[in-house]
PDB file of C-alpha atoms in Angstrom:
ATOM      1  CA  MET F   1     114.734 -70.159 196.892  1.00  0.00           C
ATOM      2  CA  HIS F   2     114.926 -66.684 195.478  1.00  0.00           C
ATOM      3  CA  ALA F   3     117.325 -65.090 197.963  1.00  0.00           C
ATOM      4  CA  ASP F   4     119.059 -61.753 197.588  1.00  0.00           C
ATOM      5  CA  SER F   5     122.655 -62.962 197.124  1.00  0.00           C
ATOM      6  CA  ALA F   6     124.089 -63.226 193.620  1.00  0.00           C
ATOM      7  CA  TRP F   7     124.494 -66.504 191.775  1.00  0.00           C
ATOM      8  CA  ILE F   8     128.146 -67.536 191.347  1.00  0.00           C
ATOM      9  CA  LEU F   9     129.102 -69.646 188.327  1.00  0.00           C
ATOM     10  CA  LYS F  10     130.819 -72.799 189.642  1.00  0.00           C
ATOM     11  CA  LYS F  11     130.971 -74.898 186.481  1.00  0.00           C
ATOM     12  CA  ASP F  12     130.372 -74.367 182.776  1.00  0.00           C
ATOM     13  CA  ARG F  13     130.984 -77.627 180.943  1.00  0.00           C
ATOM     14  CA  ASN F  14     129.143 -79.763 178.382  1.00  0.00           C
ATOM     15  CA  ASN F  15     126.633 -76.948 177.837  1.00  0.00           C
ATOM     16  CA  ILE F  16     125.623 -77.152 181.513  1.00  0.00           C
ATOM     17  CA  GLN F  17     126.028 -74.094 183.697  1.00  0.00           C
ATOM     18  CA  VAL F  18     126.044 -74.645 187.451  1.00  0.00           C
ATOM     19  CA  PHE F  19     125.590 -71.709 189.807  1.00  0.00           C
ATOM     20  CA  THR F  20     125.449 -71.575 193.594  1.00  0.00           C
ATOM     21  CA  ARG F  21     124.625 -68.889 196.105  1.00  0.00           C
ATOM     22  CA  ALA F  22     124.421 -68.386 199.830  1.00  0.00           C
ATOM     23  CA  ILE F  23     120.973 -68.411 201.390  1.00  0.00           C
ATOM     24  CA  PRO F  24     120.092 -66.025 204.232  1.00  0.00           C
ATOM     25  CA  ASP F  25     119.677 -67.782 207.592  1.00  0.00           C
ATOM     26  CA  SER F  26     121.078 -71.061 206.229  1.00  0.00           C
ATOM     27  CA  PRO F  27     124.626 -72.415 206.124  1.00  0.00           C
ATOM     28  CA  TYR F  28     123.690 -74.519 203.074  1.00  0.00           C
ATOM     29  CA  HIS F  29     123.928 -73.111 199.561  1.00  0.00           C
ATOM     30  CA  ALA F  30     121.370 -73.284 196.785  1.00  0.00           C
ATOM     31  CA  ALA F  31     122.170 -74.413 193.237  1.00  0.00           C
ATOM     32  CA  LYS F  32     120.818 -73.437 189.838  1.00  0.00           C
ATOM     33  CA  LEU F  33     121.609 -75.458 186.722  1.00  0.00           C
ATOM     34  CA  ILE F  34     120.819 -74.351 183.181  1.00  0.00           C
ATOM     35  CA  THR F  35     121.211 -76.381 180.019  1.00  0.00           C
ATOM     36  CA  GLU F  36     119.593 -77.110 176.685  1.00  0.00           C
ATOM     37  CA  LEU F  37     118.382 -80.627 176.053  1.00  0.00           C
ATOM     38  CA  ASP F  38     117.683 -82.344 172.739  1.00  0.00           C
ATOM     39  CA  SER F  39     114.154 -83.419 173.547  1.00  0.00           C
ATOM     40  CA  ASP F  40     110.586 -82.211 173.601  1.00  0.00           C
ATOM     41  CA  LEU F  41     108.918 -80.609 176.586  1.00  0.00           C
ATOM     42  CA  GLU F  42     106.650 -83.554 177.465  1.00  0.00           C
ATOM     43  CA  THR F  43     109.461 -86.127 177.401  1.00  0.00           C
ATOM     44  CA  VAL F  44     111.593 -84.022 179.760  1.00  0.00           C
ATOM     45  CA  ALA F  45     108.613 -83.477 182.092  1.00  0.00           C
ATOM     46  CA  LYS F  46     108.011 -87.236 182.124  1.00  0.00           C
ATOM     47  CA  ALA F  47     111.697 -87.899 182.902  1.00  0.00           C
ATOM     48  CA  ILE F  48     111.493 -85.579 185.902  1.00  0.00           C
ATOM     49  CA  GLY F  49     108.916 -87.957 187.246  1.00  0.00           C
ATOM     50  CA  ASN F  50     105.490 -88.069 188.772  1.00  0.00           C
ATOM     51  CA  GLY F  51     106.280 -89.315 192.252  1.00  0.00           C
ATOM     52  CA  GLN F  52     105.495 -92.927 191.387  1.00  0.00           C
ATOM     53  CA  GLU F  53     109.125 -94.076 191.250  1.00  0.00           C
ATOM     54  CA  CYS F  54     112.675 -92.829 191.616  1.00  0.00           C
ATOM     55  CA  ASN F  55     113.925 -90.625 188.850  1.00  0.00           C
ATOM     56  CA  ALA F  56     116.458 -92.700 186.930  1.00  0.00           C
ATOM     57  CA  TRP F  57     118.722 -89.672 186.632  1.00  0.00           C
ATOM     58  CA  ILE F  58     118.840 -88.716 190.348  1.00  0.00           C
ATOM     59  CA  LYS F  59     121.670 -90.854 191.693  1.00  0.00           C
ATOM     60  CA  MET F  60     120.773 -90.617 195.387  1.00  0.00           C
ATOM     61  CA  CYS F  61     117.104 -91.550 194.951  1.00  0.00           C
ATOM     62  CA  LYS F  62     116.481 -94.820 196.784  1.00  0.00           C
ATOM     63  CA  LYS F  63     112.697 -94.990 197.174  1.00  0.00           C
ATOM     64  CA  VAL F  64     109.592 -92.971 196.338  1.00  0.00           C
ATOM     65  CA  THR F  65     106.084 -93.530 197.652  1.00  0.00           C
ATOM     66  CA  LEU F  66     103.068 -91.596 196.437  1.00  0.00           C
ATOM     67  CA  LEU F  67     101.179 -90.455 199.538  1.00  0.00           C
ATOM     68  CA  GLU F  68      98.278 -88.584 197.958  1.00  0.00           C
ATOM     69  CA  GLN F  69      97.336 -87.486 194.474  1.00  0.00           C
ATOM     70  CA  ILE F  70      95.054 -84.482 194.570  1.00  0.00           C
ATOM     71  CA  SER F  71      95.030 -84.086 190.783  1.00  0.00           C
ATOM     72  CA  PRO F  72      97.361 -84.890 187.879  1.00  0.00           C
ATOM     73  CA  GLU F  73      99.049 -81.549 188.668  1.00  0.00           C
ATOM     74  CA  GLU F  74      99.257 -81.856 192.463  1.00  0.00           C
ATOM     75  CA  MET F  75     100.473 -84.632 194.747  1.00  0.00           C
ATOM     76  CA  PHE F  76     102.422 -85.450 197.867  1.00  0.00           C
ATOM     77  CA  PHE F  77     105.148 -88.055 197.976  1.00  0.00           C
ATOM     78  CA  TYR F  78     107.659 -89.519 200.384  1.00  0.00           C
ATOM     79  CA  THR F  79     111.203 -90.147 199.215  1.00  0.00           C
ATOM     80  CA  VAL F  80     114.312 -91.747 200.675  1.00  0.00           C
ATOM     81  CA  LEU F  81     117.736 -90.560 199.538  1.00  0.00           C
ATOM     82  CA  ASP F  82     120.827 -92.750 199.661  1.00  0.00           C
ATOM     83  CA  PHE F  83     123.469 -90.487 201.217  1.00  0.00           C
ATOM     84  CA  PRO F  84     127.124 -91.523 200.904  1.00  0.00           C
ATOM     85  CA  PHE F  85     128.808 -93.338 203.803  1.00  0.00           C
ATOM     86  CA  PRO F  86     129.345 -92.426 206.613  1.00  0.00           C
ATOM     87  CA  LEU F  87     126.217 -90.234 206.474  1.00  0.00           C
ATOM     88  CA  LYS F  88     122.808 -91.717 207.228  1.00  0.00           C
ATOM     89  CA  ASP F  89     120.175 -91.824 204.514  1.00  0.00           C
ATOM     90  CA  ARG F  90     117.655 -88.992 204.378  1.00  0.00           C
ATOM     91  CA  GLU F  91     113.914 -88.825 203.882  1.00  0.00           C
ATOM     92  CA  SER F  92     111.756 -86.050 202.562  1.00  0.00           C
ATOM     93  CA  VAL F  93     108.056 -85.415 202.137  1.00  0.00           C
ATOM     94  CA  LEU F  94     107.336 -83.230 199.143  1.00  0.00           C
ATOM     95  CA  HIS F  95     104.320 -81.348 197.852  1.00  0.00           C
ATOM     96  CA  VAL F  96     104.603 -81.404 194.071  1.00  0.00           C
ATOM     97  CA  THR F  97     102.740 -79.066 191.738  1.00  0.00           C
ATOM     98  CA  THR F  98     102.943 -78.827 187.966  1.00  0.00           C
ATOM     99  CA  GLN F  99     101.976 -75.692 186.066  1.00  0.00           C
ATOM    100  CA  ARG F 100     101.813 -75.336 182.318  1.00  0.00           C
ATOM    101  CA  SER F 101     101.933 -71.996 180.561  1.00  0.00           C
ATOM    102  CA  HIS F 102      98.825 -70.922 178.669  1.00  0.00           C
ATOM    103  CA  ASP F 103     100.654 -71.304 175.346  1.00  0.00           C
ATOM    104  CA  LEU F 104     101.888 -74.790 176.420  1.00  0.00           C
ATOM    105  CA  LYS F 105     105.487 -73.712 175.740  1.00  0.00           C
ATOM    106  CA  SER F 106     106.726 -74.203 179.302  1.00  0.00           C
ATOM    107  CA  VAL F 107     106.209 -76.394 182.342  1.00  0.00           C
ATOM    108  CA  THR F 108     107.196 -75.554 185.914  1.00  0.00           C
ATOM    109  CA  ILE F 109     107.350 -78.330 188.483  1.00  0.00           C
ATOM    110  CA  THR F 110     107.803 -77.302 192.107  1.00  0.00           C
ATOM    111  CA  MET F 111     108.591 -79.614 195.001  1.00  0.00           C
ATOM    112  CA  GLN F 112     108.387 -78.158 198.479  1.00  0.00           C
ATOM    113  CA  SER F 113     108.773 -79.889 201.812  1.00  0.00           C
ATOM    114  CA  ALA F 114     105.532 -80.848 203.533  1.00  0.00           C
ATOM    115  CA  ASP F 115     106.786 -82.445 206.736  1.00  0.00           C
ATOM    116  CA  ASP F 116     103.366 -82.535 208.407  1.00  0.00           C
ATOM    117  CA  LYS F 117     101.963 -84.791 205.668  1.00  0.00           C
ATOM    118  CA  TYR F 118     103.748 -87.963 206.800  1.00  0.00           C
ATOM    119  CA  PRO F 119     105.388 -89.044 210.088  1.00  0.00           C
ATOM    120  CA  GLN F 120     109.152 -89.287 210.250  1.00  0.00           C
ATOM    121  CA  GLN F 121     110.457 -92.810 209.704  1.00  0.00           C
ATOM    122  CA  SER F 122     113.888 -94.202 210.614  1.00  0.00           C
ATOM    123  CA  TYR F 123     115.780 -91.650 208.507  1.00  0.00           C
ATOM    124  CA  ILE F 124     116.941 -88.093 209.064  1.00  0.00           C
ATOM    125  CA  ARG F 125     114.337 -85.659 207.727  1.00  0.00           C
ATOM    126  CA  MET F 126     115.579 -83.378 204.951  1.00  0.00           C
ATOM    127  CA  VAL F 127     113.891 -80.123 203.993  1.00  0.00           C
ATOM    128  CA  SER F 128     113.936 -79.115 200.315  1.00  0.00           C
ATOM    129  CA  ASP F 129     112.657 -76.511 197.894  1.00  0.00           C
ATOM    130  CA  ILE F 130     113.082 -77.606 194.268  1.00  0.00           C
ATOM    131  CA  THR F 131     111.908 -76.072 191.005  1.00  0.00           C
ATOM    132  CA  TYR F 132     112.271 -77.465 187.493  1.00  0.00           C
ATOM    133  CA  LYS F 133     111.506 -75.148 184.572  1.00  0.00           C
ATOM    134  CA  ILE F 134     111.273 -76.603 181.102  1.00  0.00           C
ATOM    135  CA  GLN F 135     110.907 -74.166 178.201  1.00  0.00           C
ATOM    136  CA  ASP F 136     110.255 -75.207 174.611  1.00  0.00           C
ATOM    137  CA  LEU F 137     112.860 -73.763 172.233  1.00  0.00           C
ATOM    138  CA  ASP F 138     111.358 -75.404 169.125  1.00  0.00           C
ATOM    139  CA  ASN F 139     113.244 -77.813 166.855  1.00  0.00           C
ATOM    140  CA  ASN F 140     112.967 -80.547 169.517  1.00  0.00           C
ATOM    141  CA  LYS F 141     115.038 -78.594 172.071  1.00  0.00           C
ATOM    142  CA  VAL F 142     114.199 -77.330 175.530  1.00  0.00           C
ATOM    143  CA  ARG F 143     115.889 -75.097 178.057  1.00  0.00           C
ATOM    144  CA  PHE F 144     116.039 -76.939 181.378  1.00  0.00           C
ATOM    145  CA  THR F 145     116.559 -74.945 184.577  1.00  0.00           C
ATOM    146  CA  TRP F 146     116.789 -76.644 187.954  1.00  0.00           C
ATOM    147  CA  PHE F 147     116.797 -74.784 191.262  1.00  0.00           C
ATOM    148  CA  VAL F 148     117.488 -76.714 194.448  1.00  0.00           C
ATOM    149  CA  GLN F 149     117.813 -75.534 198.019  1.00  0.00           C
ATOM    150  CA  SER F 150     117.944 -78.080 200.829  1.00  0.00           C
ATOM    151  CA  ASN F 151     118.798 -78.504 204.454  1.00  0.00           C
ATOM    152  CA  PRO F 152     119.980 -82.101 204.781  1.00  0.00           C
ATOM    153  CA  GLY F 153     119.437 -82.171 208.538  1.00  0.00           C
ATOM    154  CA  GLY F 154     121.615 -84.116 210.920  1.00  0.00           C
ATOM    155  CA  ASN F 155     125.326 -83.508 211.189  1.00  0.00           C
ATOM    156  CA  VAL F 156     126.345 -82.862 207.577  1.00  0.00           C
ATOM    157  CA  LYS F 157     129.332 -80.514 207.426  1.00  0.00           C
ATOM    158  CA  THR F 158     128.302 -77.415 205.521  1.00  0.00           C
ATOM    159  CA  SER F 159     131.656 -77.250 203.725  1.00  0.00           C
ATOM    160  CA  LEU F 160     131.205 -80.814 202.455  1.00  0.00           C
ATOM    161  CA  TYR F 161     127.582 -80.270 201.414  1.00  0.00           C
ATOM    162  CA  ASN F 162     128.312 -76.957 199.687  1.00  0.00           C
ATOM    163  CA  ALA F 163     131.292 -78.466 197.835  1.00  0.00           C
ATOM    164  CA  ARG F 164     129.333 -81.526 196.658  1.00  0.00           C
ATOM    165  CA  LEU F 165     126.155 -79.686 195.645  1.00  0.00           C
ATOM    166  CA  PRO F 166     127.422 -78.322 192.293  1.00  0.00           C
ATOM    167  CA  LYS F 167     129.263 -81.570 191.480  1.00  0.00           C
ATOM    168  CA  ASP F 168     126.417 -83.939 192.310  1.00  0.00           C
ATOM    169  CA  THR F 169     123.704 -81.885 190.594  1.00  0.00           C
ATOM    170  CA  TYR F 170     125.911 -81.491 187.500  1.00  0.00           C
ATOM    171  CA  LYS F 171     126.290 -85.281 187.309  1.00  0.00           C
ATOM    172  CA  ASP F 172     122.527 -85.675 187.722  1.00  0.00           C
ATOM    173  CA  VAL F 173     121.894 -83.387 184.736  1.00  0.00           C
ATOM    174  CA  LEU F 174     124.403 -85.388 182.679  1.00  0.00           C
ATOM    175  CA  ARG F 175     122.444 -88.544 183.603  1.00  0.00           C
ATOM    176  CA  LEU F 176     119.189 -86.817 182.579  1.00  0.00           C
ATOM    177  CA  ARG F 177     120.725 -85.895 179.219  1.00  0.00           C
ATOM    178  CA  ASN F 178     121.951 -89.472 178.702  1.00  0.00           C
ATOM    179  CA  LEU F 179     118.533 -90.872 179.652  1.00  0.00           C
ATOM    180  CA  LEU F 180     116.858 -88.635 177.080  1.00  0.00           C
ATOM    181  CA  GLN F 181     119.414 -89.503 174.388  1.00  0.00           C
ATOM    182  CA  SER F 182     118.943 -93.222 175.043  1.00  0.00           C
ATOM    183  CA  GLY F 183     115.209 -92.938 174.397  1.00  0.00           C
ATOM    184  CA  LYS F 184     114.410 -94.632 177.736  1.00  0.00           C
ATOM    185  CA  ALA F 185     112.577 -91.555 179.053  1.00  0.00           C
ATOM    186  CA  ASN F 186     109.712 -92.042 176.571  1.00  0.00           C
TER     187      ASN F 186
END
């Protein structure tokens, strides 16, 4: 996730900055999104999800199954993503860990592929490395940073994937903001 190439600003709208960068040894780019959200740290962490169900703000999420919960801060889950036609849907097995800072002012949630944890089903296996950082800014505001680097597997054109990545993730963050503003994330 933390490659050597520089982040390039692709979009700066609605107080959401979207950056991408090339990843060594991969044709697929990574994305980083940064925004401030009008919410408290715990509500945003809850909206990100716990692996029990699809995140309401991730458009492509089709199904989530908790495979194993090691602790409240560590689990494995299986997810199916609804890719747009004509592409086939994708699946991913993720190892999720949650870390809270000692002062309880930030939460970091990491999701890394754990392919060996569950056999491949009838979907194309996707490999992902995702990090959400939520930092308390006081006054019921948080800074939300989302890093995502994936290899969708199969025959996805890199130009299409790299073009859609900043657009799709931007729309997901807008949905997260709307979910928080609606009060349905509580």
